[in-house]
Amino acid sequence: MGPAARLAALLAALALGAGDPAGAAARRETFSALTSVARALGPERRLLGLLRRYLRGEEARLRDLTRFYDKVLALHEDSPTPVANPLLAFTLIKRLQSDWRNVVHSLEASENIRALKDGFEKVEEDLPAFEDLEGAARALMRLQDVYMLNVKGLARGVFQRVTGSTVTNLYSPHRLFSLTADDCFQVGKAGNVSWALSLSREFLLYSPDNKRMARNVLKYERLLAESPNQAMTEAALQRPNVPHLQTRDTYEGLCQTLGSQPTHYQNPSLYCSYETNSSPYLLLQPVRKEVIHLEPYVALYHDFVSDLEAHKIRELAEPWLQRSVVASGEQQLQVEYRISQSAWLKDTVDPLLVTLDHRIAALTGLDVQPPYAEYLQVVNYGIGGHYEPHFDHATSPSSPLYRMKSGNRVATFMIYLSSVEAGGATAFVYANFSVPVVKNAALFWWNLHRSGKGDGDTLHAGCPVLVGDKWVANKWIHEYGQEFRRPCSSSPED
């Protein structure tokens, strides 16, 4: 965290509102897919209705209290000796014995707040968990880090990158949504209890009489005492320290720009064409092909799907979305360096998926039927959703990919099912180029050389989504079944 963010976090600590970590047991994963975040609008609308009824009830009660106050105040101001009148004396005694008790111990006030609490409890199970708040806070930190966003500007709702005297507007929202002091502190600590404790203790040096911050210190100390492995858990959330992720500067630079990819007039081997691949299926409706890169070979097929098809695929996948995992040895793990939700769609789910398979097969010339290819994987990225540099093909003999008994992933066919307003590019780190999200287009590349050896230049990443709802569909094609469609070369270098 930079000095500006650190100061913002310290200043914002006064407004800290802590959540309940116990809520993390119910893993709702709202933050890991934008479609889940959108569903959270429903419970909030119901809460707004409850709050409206509560406010109306309280407004009526406060009007009654105001009338009572004005009446009693007038009696005290208008008559110097109101007790001389037996009627006034009676009402004074009644007020002191009964009316004031009703004001202080109002059943109406209790009923209003009880109705609000009851309504909240009915909605509560549909609300994001504490881990969703942490995940969303870490997502904002990730966006600030990767895109070098100006911290003060971000707090005001402005998405700007400031390098020296150069200011770059990455996104201009129609309405500015600024963060409160409480919001800034939550982002600053980003779920790190140890860091929150450190910040709180430091704040007490400046304001030793701040009781709220003193309570926070006790709370964080208790949490760490109850969970001695907390620090280890927080460390585990960081990206793994493996060689191919040590190119972080290149990765972030590719996310911010389009890398060093040449324009077509600079390299005549990069071209655009209408592609049929000699297939009768595409003869009357060829696909617009753009060769993006040669080594590794990467092609972009424009308008591969229609708006209706993209919407239908998203619609089919949405009920089955679950937090995306990565292969770690023989295990499948949820990790911080891949934030998305995904679903697998068999071609029996809808005729559209059969049509899609035929189109992919015609375009690539490969067999995309199981077990020679995997089912279609549909992915929806969350707040700041990303997938840090990785290979699609297996790099270990123990990889779960080999359980299919159809070899390694020879090729990737990735379809962009939506557009985004900023961010979300696909970055090829070692090859030093990136491809922005192009709605309805499909990106194709070979993961393996013809020898079957993995192509190291296909190390790629899904850059964090800065603004927008990113959906993609992946079709991974395996080695077996392609022997006569992509034969081995006589040259071991191929």
Short mmCIF file of N, CA and C in Angstrom, two decimals, residues 27 29 31-32 131-143 145-146 187 189-192 233-240 245 248 251 323-326 332-340 381-389 462-464:
data_model
loop_
_atom_site.label_atom_id
_atom_site.label_comp_id
_atom_site.label_asym_id
_atom_site.label_seq_id
_atom_site.Cartn_x
_atom_site.Cartn_y
_atom_site.Cartn_z
N ARG A 27 -20.18 -19.92 1.95
CA ARG A 27 -19.42 -19.42 0.81
C ARG A 27 -20.36 -19.08 -0.33
N GLU A 29 -19.71 -16.53 -2.54
CA GLU A 29 -18.89 -16.19 -3.70
C GLU A 29 -19.53 -15.12 -4.59
N PHE A 31 -18.74 -12.02 -4.98
CA PHE A 31 -17.79 -11.12 -5.62
C PHE A 31 -17.11 -11.72 -6.84
N SER A 32 -17.14 -13.06 -7.00
CA SER A 32 -16.33 -13.71 -8.02
C SER A 32 -17.00 -13.79 -9.38
N GLU A 131 -16.80 -12.78 3.46
CA GLU A 131 -15.71 -13.02 2.53
C GLU A 131 -15.94 -12.32 1.20
N ASP A 132 -17.21 -12.06 0.85
CA ASP A 132 -17.49 -11.32 -0.38
C ASP A 132 -17.02 -9.87 -0.25
N LEU A 133 -17.22 -9.30 0.93
CA LEU A 133 -16.72 -7.94 1.18
C LEU A 133 -15.21 -7.91 1.08
N GLU A 134 -14.56 -8.91 1.68
CA GLU A 134 -13.10 -8.98 1.59
C GLU A 134 -12.65 -9.15 0.15
N GLY A 135 -13.34 -10.04 -0.59
CA GLY A 135 -12.98 -10.29 -1.98
C GLY A 135 -13.14 -9.06 -2.84
N ALA A 136 -14.22 -8.32 -2.63
CA ALA A 136 -14.45 -7.10 -3.40
C ALA A 136 -13.41 -6.03 -3.07
N ALA A 137 -13.03 -5.96 -1.78
CA ALA A 137 -12.00 -4.99 -1.38
C ALA A 137 -10.66 -5.34 -2.03
N ARG A 138 -10.31 -6.62 -2.01
CA ARG A 138 -9.06 -7.04 -2.64
C ARG A 138 -9.10 -6.79 -4.15
N ALA A 139 -10.28 -6.90 -4.74
CA ALA A 139 -10.41 -6.64 -6.18
C ALA A 139 -10.08 -5.18 -6.50
N LEU A 140 -10.56 -4.26 -5.68
CA LEU A 140 -10.24 -2.85 -5.91
C LEU A 140 -8.74 -2.60 -5.74
N MET A 141 -8.14 -3.27 -4.75
CA MET A 141 -6.69 -3.14 -4.58
C MET A 141 -5.97 -3.66 -5.81
N ARG A 142 -6.46 -4.77 -6.36
CA ARG A 142 -5.84 -5.39 -7.54
C ARG A 142 -5.93 -4.43 -8.74
N LEU A 143 -7.09 -3.83 -8.94
CA LEU A 143 -7.27 -2.90 -10.04
C LEU A 143 -6.35 -1.69 -9.90
N ASP A 145 -3.56 -1.65 -8.36
CA ASP A 145 -2.18 -2.11 -8.52
C ASP A 145 -1.84 -2.35 -9.99
N VAL A 146 -2.66 -3.15 -10.68
CA VAL A 146 -2.36 -3.54 -12.05
C VAL A 146 -2.44 -2.36 -13.01
N VAL A 187 -11.15 -1.16 2.01
CA VAL A 187 -10.29 -1.52 0.88
C VAL A 187 -8.84 -1.59 1.34
N LYS A 189 -7.47 -2.31 4.32
CA LYS A 189 -7.10 -3.51 5.08
C LYS A 189 -7.34 -4.76 4.26
N ALA A 190 -8.30 -4.70 3.29
CA ALA A 190 -8.53 -5.79 2.33
C ALA A 190 -8.54 -7.17 2.95
N GLY A 191 -9.20 -7.27 4.06
CA GLY A 191 -9.35 -8.59 4.66
C GLY A 191 -8.13 -9.07 5.42
N ASN A 192 -7.07 -8.24 5.53
CA ASN A 192 -5.86 -8.65 6.22
C ASN A 192 -5.95 -8.21 7.67
N THR A 233 -2.62 -17.97 6.58
CA THR A 233 -3.73 -17.99 5.64
C THR A 233 -3.69 -16.77 4.73
N GLU A 234 -3.40 -15.60 5.33
CA GLU A 234 -3.32 -14.38 4.54
C GLU A 234 -2.18 -14.45 3.55
N ALA A 235 -1.05 -15.05 3.95
CA ALA A 235 0.07 -15.19 3.03
C ALA A 235 -0.28 -16.12 1.89
N ALA A 236 -1.11 -17.14 2.18
CA ALA A 236 -1.48 -18.11 1.15
C ALA A 236 -2.36 -17.50 0.07
N LEU A 237 -2.98 -16.35 0.39
CA LEU A 237 -3.85 -15.72 -0.60
C LEU A 237 -3.05 -15.03 -1.70
N GLN A 238 -1.73 -14.86 -1.47
CA GLN A 238 -0.92 -14.19 -2.46
C GLN A 238 -0.60 -15.13 -3.62
N ARG A 239 -0.16 -14.56 -4.74
CA ARG A 239 0.16 -15.37 -5.92
C ARG A 239 1.34 -16.28 -5.62
N PRO A 240 1.39 -17.47 -6.19
CA PRO A 240 2.49 -18.39 -5.93
C PRO A 240 3.80 -17.85 -6.50
N LEU A 245 5.72 -16.50 -13.08
CA LEU A 245 4.95 -15.35 -12.60
C LEU A 245 5.86 -14.22 -12.15
N ARG A 248 6.00 -10.14 -13.71
CA ARG A 248 4.81 -9.39 -13.37
C ARG A 248 4.77 -8.02 -14.05
N TYR A 251 3.49 -8.47 -17.49
CA TYR A 251 2.06 -8.78 -17.45
C TYR A 251 1.23 -7.53 -17.24
N ARG A 323 -17.59 -21.18 -8.37
CA ARG A 323 -16.26 -20.57 -8.32
C ARG A 323 -15.26 -21.39 -9.14
N SER A 324 -14.52 -20.71 -10.02
CA SER A 324 -13.53 -21.37 -10.86
C SER A 324 -12.37 -21.90 -10.02
N VAL A 325 -11.79 -23.00 -10.44
CA VAL A 325 -10.68 -23.62 -9.74
C VAL A 325 -9.50 -23.77 -10.69
N VAL A 326 -8.34 -24.09 -10.12
CA VAL A 326 -7.15 -24.38 -10.91
C VAL A 326 -6.60 -25.73 -10.47
N GLN A 332 -8.05 -29.80 -7.26
CA GLN A 332 -8.66 -28.63 -7.87
C GLN A 332 -8.89 -27.62 -6.76
N LEU A 333 -8.27 -26.44 -6.86
CA LEU A 333 -8.30 -25.48 -5.77
C LEU A 333 -8.87 -24.14 -6.21
N GLN A 334 -9.55 -23.47 -5.27
CA GLN A 334 -9.96 -22.08 -5.47
C GLN A 334 -8.80 -21.20 -5.01
N VAL A 335 -8.39 -20.25 -5.86
CA VAL A 335 -7.23 -19.43 -5.55
C VAL A 335 -7.53 -17.97 -5.82
N GLU A 336 -6.74 -17.12 -5.17
CA GLU A 336 -6.93 -15.68 -5.30
C GLU A 336 -6.50 -15.18 -6.66
N TYR A 337 -5.58 -15.90 -7.33
CA TYR A 337 -5.11 -15.41 -8.62
C TYR A 337 -6.00 -15.85 -9.78
N ARG A 338 -7.15 -16.46 -9.48
CA ARG A 338 -8.18 -16.67 -10.50
C ARG A 338 -9.54 -16.33 -9.89
N ILE A 339 -10.10 -15.20 -10.29
CA ILE A 339 -11.37 -14.75 -9.72
C ILE A 339 -12.42 -14.77 -10.83
N SER A 340 -13.25 -15.80 -10.79
CA SER A 340 -14.35 -15.93 -11.76
C SER A 340 -15.23 -17.07 -11.31
N TYR A 381 -16.54 -13.33 -15.15
CA TYR A 381 -15.55 -12.75 -14.25
C TYR A 381 -16.22 -11.84 -13.22
N GLY A 382 -15.62 -11.77 -12.04
CA GLY A 382 -16.19 -10.99 -10.95
C GLY A 382 -15.64 -9.58 -10.89
N ILE A 383 -15.76 -8.95 -9.71
CA ILE A 383 -15.25 -7.61 -9.50
C ILE A 383 -13.72 -7.67 -9.65
N GLY A 384 -13.18 -6.94 -10.60
CA GLY A 384 -11.75 -7.03 -10.86
C GLY A 384 -11.34 -8.43 -11.27
N GLY A 385 -12.27 -9.20 -11.86
CA GLY A 385 -12.02 -10.59 -12.20
C GLY A 385 -10.84 -10.76 -13.12
N HIS A 386 -10.04 -11.79 -12.86
CA HIS A 386 -8.81 -11.97 -13.63
C HIS A 386 -8.36 -13.44 -13.53
N TYR A 387 -7.35 -13.77 -14.31
CA TYR A 387 -6.66 -15.06 -14.21
C TYR A 387 -5.21 -14.78 -14.54
N GLU A 388 -4.36 -14.82 -13.52
CA GLU A 388 -2.97 -14.45 -13.71
C GLU A 388 -2.26 -15.42 -14.66
N PRO A 389 -1.04 -15.08 -15.12
CA PRO A 389 -0.37 -15.88 -16.16
C PRO A 389 -0.36 -17.37 -15.88
N GLY A 462 -5.69 -13.55 -18.21
CA GLY A 462 -6.89 -12.72 -18.36
C GLY A 462 -6.72 -11.51 -17.47
N CYS A 463 -6.46 -10.35 -18.06
CA CYS A 463 -6.22 -9.14 -17.27
C CYS A 463 -7.46 -8.78 -16.44
N PRO A 464 -7.26 -8.13 -15.30
CA PRO A 464 -8.41 -7.75 -14.47
C PRO A 464 -9.41 -6.90 -15.25
#
